[in-house]
mmCIF file of C-alpha atoms in Angstrom:
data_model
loop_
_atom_site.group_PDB
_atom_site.id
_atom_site.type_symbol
_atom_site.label_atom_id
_atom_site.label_comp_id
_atom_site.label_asym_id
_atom_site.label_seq_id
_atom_site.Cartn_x
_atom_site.Cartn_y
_atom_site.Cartn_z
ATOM 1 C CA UNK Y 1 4.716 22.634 -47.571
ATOM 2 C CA UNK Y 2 8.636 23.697 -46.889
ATOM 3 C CA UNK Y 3 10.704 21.156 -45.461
ATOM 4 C CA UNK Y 4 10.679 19.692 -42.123
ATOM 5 C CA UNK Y 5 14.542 20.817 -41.424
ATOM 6 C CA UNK Y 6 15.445 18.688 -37.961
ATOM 7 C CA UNK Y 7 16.590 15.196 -37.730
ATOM 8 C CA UNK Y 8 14.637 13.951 -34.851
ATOM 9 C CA UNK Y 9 14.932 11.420 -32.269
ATOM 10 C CA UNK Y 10 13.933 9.875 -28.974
ATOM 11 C CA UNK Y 11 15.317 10.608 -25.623
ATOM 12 C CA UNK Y 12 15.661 7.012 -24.956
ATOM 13 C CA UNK Y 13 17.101 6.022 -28.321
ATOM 14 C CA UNK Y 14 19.980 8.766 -27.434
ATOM 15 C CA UNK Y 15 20.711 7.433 -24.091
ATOM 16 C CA UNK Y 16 20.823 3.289 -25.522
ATOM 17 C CA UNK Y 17 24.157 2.035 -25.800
ATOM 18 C CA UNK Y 18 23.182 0.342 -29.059
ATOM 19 C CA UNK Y 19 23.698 2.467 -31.948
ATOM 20 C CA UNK Y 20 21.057 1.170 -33.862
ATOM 21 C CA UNK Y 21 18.558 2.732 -31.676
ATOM 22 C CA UNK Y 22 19.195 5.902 -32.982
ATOM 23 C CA UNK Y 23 19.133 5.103 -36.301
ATOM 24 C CA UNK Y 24 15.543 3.646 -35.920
ATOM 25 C CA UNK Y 25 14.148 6.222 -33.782
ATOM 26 C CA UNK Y 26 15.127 8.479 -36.841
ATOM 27 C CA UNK Y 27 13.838 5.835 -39.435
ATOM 28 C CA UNK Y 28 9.940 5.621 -36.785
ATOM 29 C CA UNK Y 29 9.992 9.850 -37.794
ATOM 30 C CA UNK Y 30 10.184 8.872 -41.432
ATOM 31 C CA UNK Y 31 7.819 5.983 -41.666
ATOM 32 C CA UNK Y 32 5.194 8.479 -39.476
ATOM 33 C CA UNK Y 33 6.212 11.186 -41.840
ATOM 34 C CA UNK Y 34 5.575 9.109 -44.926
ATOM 35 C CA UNK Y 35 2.396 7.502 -43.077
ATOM 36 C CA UNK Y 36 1.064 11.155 -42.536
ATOM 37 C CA UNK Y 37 1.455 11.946 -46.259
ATOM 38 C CA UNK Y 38 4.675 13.942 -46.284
ATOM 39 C CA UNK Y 39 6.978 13.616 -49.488
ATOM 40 C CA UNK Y 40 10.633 12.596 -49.356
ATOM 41 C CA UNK Y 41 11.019 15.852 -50.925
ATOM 42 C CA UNK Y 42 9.772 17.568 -47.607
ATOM 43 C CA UNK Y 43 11.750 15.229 -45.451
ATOM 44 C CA UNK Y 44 15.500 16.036 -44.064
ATOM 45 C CA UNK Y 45 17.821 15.217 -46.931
ATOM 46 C CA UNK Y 46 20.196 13.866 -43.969
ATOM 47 C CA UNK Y 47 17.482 12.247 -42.113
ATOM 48 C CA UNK Y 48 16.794 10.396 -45.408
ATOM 49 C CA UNK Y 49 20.635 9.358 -46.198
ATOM 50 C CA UNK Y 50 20.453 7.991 -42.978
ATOM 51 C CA UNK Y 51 17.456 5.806 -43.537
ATOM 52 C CA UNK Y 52 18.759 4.448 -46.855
ATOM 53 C CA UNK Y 53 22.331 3.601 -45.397
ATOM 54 C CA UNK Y 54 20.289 1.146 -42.683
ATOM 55 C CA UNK Y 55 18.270 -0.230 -45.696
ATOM 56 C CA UNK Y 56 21.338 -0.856 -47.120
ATOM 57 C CA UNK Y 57 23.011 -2.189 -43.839
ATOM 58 C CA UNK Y 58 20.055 -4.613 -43.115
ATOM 59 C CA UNK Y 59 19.580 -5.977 -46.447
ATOM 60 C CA UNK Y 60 23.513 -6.935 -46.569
ATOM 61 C CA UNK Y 61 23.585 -8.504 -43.274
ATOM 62 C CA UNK Y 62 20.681 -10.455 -43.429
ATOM 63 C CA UNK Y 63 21.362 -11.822 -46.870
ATOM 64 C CA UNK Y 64 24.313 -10.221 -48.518
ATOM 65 C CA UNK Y 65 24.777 -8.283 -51.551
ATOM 66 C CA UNK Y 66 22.627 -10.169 -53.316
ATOM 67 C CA UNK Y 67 19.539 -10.046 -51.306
ATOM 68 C CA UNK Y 68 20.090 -6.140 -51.739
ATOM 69 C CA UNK Y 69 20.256 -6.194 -55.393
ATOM 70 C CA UNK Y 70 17.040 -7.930 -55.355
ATOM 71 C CA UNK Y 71 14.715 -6.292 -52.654
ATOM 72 C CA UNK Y 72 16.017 -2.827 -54.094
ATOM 73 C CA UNK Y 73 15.159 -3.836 -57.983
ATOM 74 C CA UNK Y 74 18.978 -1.941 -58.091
ATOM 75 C CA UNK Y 75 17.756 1.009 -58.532
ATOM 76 C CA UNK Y 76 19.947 3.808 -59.951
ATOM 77 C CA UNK Y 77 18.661 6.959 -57.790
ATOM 78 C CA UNK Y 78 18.898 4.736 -54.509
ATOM 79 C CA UNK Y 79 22.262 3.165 -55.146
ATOM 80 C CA UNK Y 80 23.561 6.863 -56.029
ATOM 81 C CA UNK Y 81 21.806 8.271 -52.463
ATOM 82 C CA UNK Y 82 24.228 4.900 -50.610
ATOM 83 C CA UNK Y 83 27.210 5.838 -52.537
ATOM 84 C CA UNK Y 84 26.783 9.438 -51.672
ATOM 85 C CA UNK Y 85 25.776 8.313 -48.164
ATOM 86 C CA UNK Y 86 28.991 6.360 -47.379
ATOM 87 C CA UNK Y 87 31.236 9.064 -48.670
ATOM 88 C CA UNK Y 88 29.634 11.661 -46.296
ATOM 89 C CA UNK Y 89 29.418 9.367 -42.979
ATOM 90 C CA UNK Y 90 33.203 8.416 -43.718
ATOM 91 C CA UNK Y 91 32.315 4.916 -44.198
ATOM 92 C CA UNK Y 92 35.271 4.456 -46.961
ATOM 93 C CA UNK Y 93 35.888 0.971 -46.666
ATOM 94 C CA UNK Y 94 32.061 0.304 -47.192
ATOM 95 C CA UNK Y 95 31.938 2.862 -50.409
ATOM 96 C CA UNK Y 96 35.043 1.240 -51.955
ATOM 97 C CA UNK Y 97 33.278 -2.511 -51.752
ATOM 98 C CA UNK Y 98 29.784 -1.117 -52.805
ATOM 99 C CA UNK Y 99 31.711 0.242 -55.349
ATOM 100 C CA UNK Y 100 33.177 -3.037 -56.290
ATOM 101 C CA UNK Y 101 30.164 -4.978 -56.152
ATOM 102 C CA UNK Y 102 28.173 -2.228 -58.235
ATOM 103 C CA UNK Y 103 30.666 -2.978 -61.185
ATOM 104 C CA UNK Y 104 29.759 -6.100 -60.098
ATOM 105 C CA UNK Y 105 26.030 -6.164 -60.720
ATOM 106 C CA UNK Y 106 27.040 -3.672 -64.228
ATOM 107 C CA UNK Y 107 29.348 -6.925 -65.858
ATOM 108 C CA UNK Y 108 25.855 -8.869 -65.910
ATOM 109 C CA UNK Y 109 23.971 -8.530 -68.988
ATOM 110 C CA UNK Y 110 20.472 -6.570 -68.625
ATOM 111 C CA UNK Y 111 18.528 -9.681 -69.509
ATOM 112 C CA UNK Y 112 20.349 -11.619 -66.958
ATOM 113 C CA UNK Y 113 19.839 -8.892 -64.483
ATOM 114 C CA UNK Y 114 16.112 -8.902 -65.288
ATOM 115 C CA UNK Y 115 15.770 -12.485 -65.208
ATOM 116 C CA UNK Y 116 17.950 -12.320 -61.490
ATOM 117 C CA UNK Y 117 15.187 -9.682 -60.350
ATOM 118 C CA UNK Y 118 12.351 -11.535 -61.375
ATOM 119 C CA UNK Y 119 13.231 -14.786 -60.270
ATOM 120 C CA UNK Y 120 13.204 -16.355 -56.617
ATOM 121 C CA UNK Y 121 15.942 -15.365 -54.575
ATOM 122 C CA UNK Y 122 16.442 -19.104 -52.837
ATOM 123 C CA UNK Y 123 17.339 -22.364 -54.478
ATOM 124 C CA UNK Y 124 19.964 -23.079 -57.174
ATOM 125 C CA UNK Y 125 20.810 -19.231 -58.229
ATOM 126 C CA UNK Y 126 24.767 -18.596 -59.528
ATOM 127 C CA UNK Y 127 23.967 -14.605 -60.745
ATOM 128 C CA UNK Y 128 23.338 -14.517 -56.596
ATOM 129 C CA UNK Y 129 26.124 -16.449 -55.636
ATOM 130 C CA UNK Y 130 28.563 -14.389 -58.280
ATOM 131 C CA UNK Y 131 26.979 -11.199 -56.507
ATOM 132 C CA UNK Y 132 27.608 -11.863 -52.798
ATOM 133 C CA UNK Y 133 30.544 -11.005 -50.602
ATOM 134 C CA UNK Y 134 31.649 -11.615 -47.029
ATOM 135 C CA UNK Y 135 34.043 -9.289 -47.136
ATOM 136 C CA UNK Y 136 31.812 -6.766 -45.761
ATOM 137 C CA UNK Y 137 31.434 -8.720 -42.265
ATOM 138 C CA UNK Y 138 35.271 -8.543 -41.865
ATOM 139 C CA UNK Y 139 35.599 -4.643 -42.714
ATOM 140 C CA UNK Y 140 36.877 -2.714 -39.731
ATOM 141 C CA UNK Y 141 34.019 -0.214 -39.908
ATOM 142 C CA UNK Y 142 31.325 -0.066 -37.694
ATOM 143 C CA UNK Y 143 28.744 0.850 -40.486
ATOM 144 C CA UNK Y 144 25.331 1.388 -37.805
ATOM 145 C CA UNK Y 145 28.311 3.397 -35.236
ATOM 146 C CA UNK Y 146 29.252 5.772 -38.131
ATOM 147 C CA UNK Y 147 25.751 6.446 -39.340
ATOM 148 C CA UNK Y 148 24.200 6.971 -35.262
ATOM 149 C CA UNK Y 149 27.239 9.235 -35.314
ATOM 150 C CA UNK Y 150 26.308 11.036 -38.407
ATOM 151 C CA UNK Y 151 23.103 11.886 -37.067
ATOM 152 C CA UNK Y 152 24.019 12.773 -33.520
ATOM 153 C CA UNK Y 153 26.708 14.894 -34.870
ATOM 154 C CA UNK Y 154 24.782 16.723 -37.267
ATOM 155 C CA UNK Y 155 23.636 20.617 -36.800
ATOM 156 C CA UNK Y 156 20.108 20.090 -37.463
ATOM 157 C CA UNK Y 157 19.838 16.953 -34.981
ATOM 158 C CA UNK Y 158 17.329 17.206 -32.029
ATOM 159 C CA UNK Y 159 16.520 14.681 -28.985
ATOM 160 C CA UNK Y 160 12.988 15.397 -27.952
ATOM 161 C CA UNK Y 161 11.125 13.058 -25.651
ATOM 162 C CA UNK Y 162 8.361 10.811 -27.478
ATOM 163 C CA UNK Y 163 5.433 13.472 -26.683
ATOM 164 C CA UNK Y 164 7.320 15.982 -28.352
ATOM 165 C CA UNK Y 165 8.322 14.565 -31.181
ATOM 166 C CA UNK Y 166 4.435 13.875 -31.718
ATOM 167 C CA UNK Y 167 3.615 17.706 -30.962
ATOM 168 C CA UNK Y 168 6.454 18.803 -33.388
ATOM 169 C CA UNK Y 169 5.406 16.411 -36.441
ATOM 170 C CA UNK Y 170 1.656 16.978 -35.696
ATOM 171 C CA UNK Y 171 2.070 20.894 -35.993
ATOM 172 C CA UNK Y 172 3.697 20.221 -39.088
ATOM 173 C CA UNK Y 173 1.465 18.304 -40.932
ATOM 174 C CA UNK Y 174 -1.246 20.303 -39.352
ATOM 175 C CA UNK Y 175 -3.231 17.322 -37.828
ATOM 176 C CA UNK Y 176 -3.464 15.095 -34.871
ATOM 177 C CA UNK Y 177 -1.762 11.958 -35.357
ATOM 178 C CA UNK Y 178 -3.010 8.902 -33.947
ATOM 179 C CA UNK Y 179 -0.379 6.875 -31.425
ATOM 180 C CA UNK Y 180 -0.536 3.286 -32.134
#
């Protein structure tokens, strides 16, 4: 299987006014990609980025750093993908506070770490509290406007209406894919 080289999106998610749209009409490809059996490895490295930034996004602004330390497990591989991610969407006030918060999170002991990952997020919970950071809600950086721009700006980016997107990902994983 050789990659599937297009970021893809919907003809209505391109025409909202809310960025956001965009970026989860890209992350609906994904999830159907993944759903179909296609690899990350055989997914747009771009398309991907993308994806990870919103994880990233959604996690902080529903429950700050902390609740993204924990849902993610910090994990090295994804953290690197955000950092890279930031850099190339020109999101630099964002990459200098991850950047901050990551030496952050590498201050705490492993064992406290592990104990934070295991144990429930809620309640009485000072590695948390030491972990989270408002600052990000006062940055002057639209974080979902410079990822939607990211994608809509990028070479391989495509706006296909919702049939087509289906008849592009179902001739490439070589099967008809059922429409919820």
């Amino acid at each position: 299987m050789e990659e599937f080289g297009r970021i893809i999106v919907s003809e209505t998610a391109m025409k909202s006014e809310n960025p956001q749209d965009v970026i989860h009409s890209n992350i609906s490809v994904i999830n159907l990609m993944r759903e179909e059996g296609v690899d990350d490895e055989f997914i747009h490295e771009d398309a991907l980025t993308s994806y990870y930034l919103d994880y990233y996004y959604s996690q902080y602004t529903e429950g700050n750093f902390s609740q993204f330390v924990y849902n993610s497990g910090w994990n090295k591989e994804l953290n690197e993908l955000i950092e890279e991610g930031l850099a190339l969407i020109g999101a630099e006030k964002h990459l200098e506070l991850f950047l901050e918060q990551s030496k952050k999170v590498k201050l705490i002991s492993n064992i406290k770490l592990g104990k934070f990952l295991k144990a429930k997020l809620e309640g009485v919970n000072p590695v948390r509290d030491s972990l989270n950071n408002d600052t990000f809600f006062e940055l002057e950086e639209n974080l979902a406007e410079l990822n939607a721009n990211f994608l809509k700006n990028h070479p391989d980016f495509e706006v296909l209406s919702v049939d087509e997107m289906f008849a592009d990902l179902e001739e490439y994983v070589g099967h008809e894919i059922k429409r919820a």
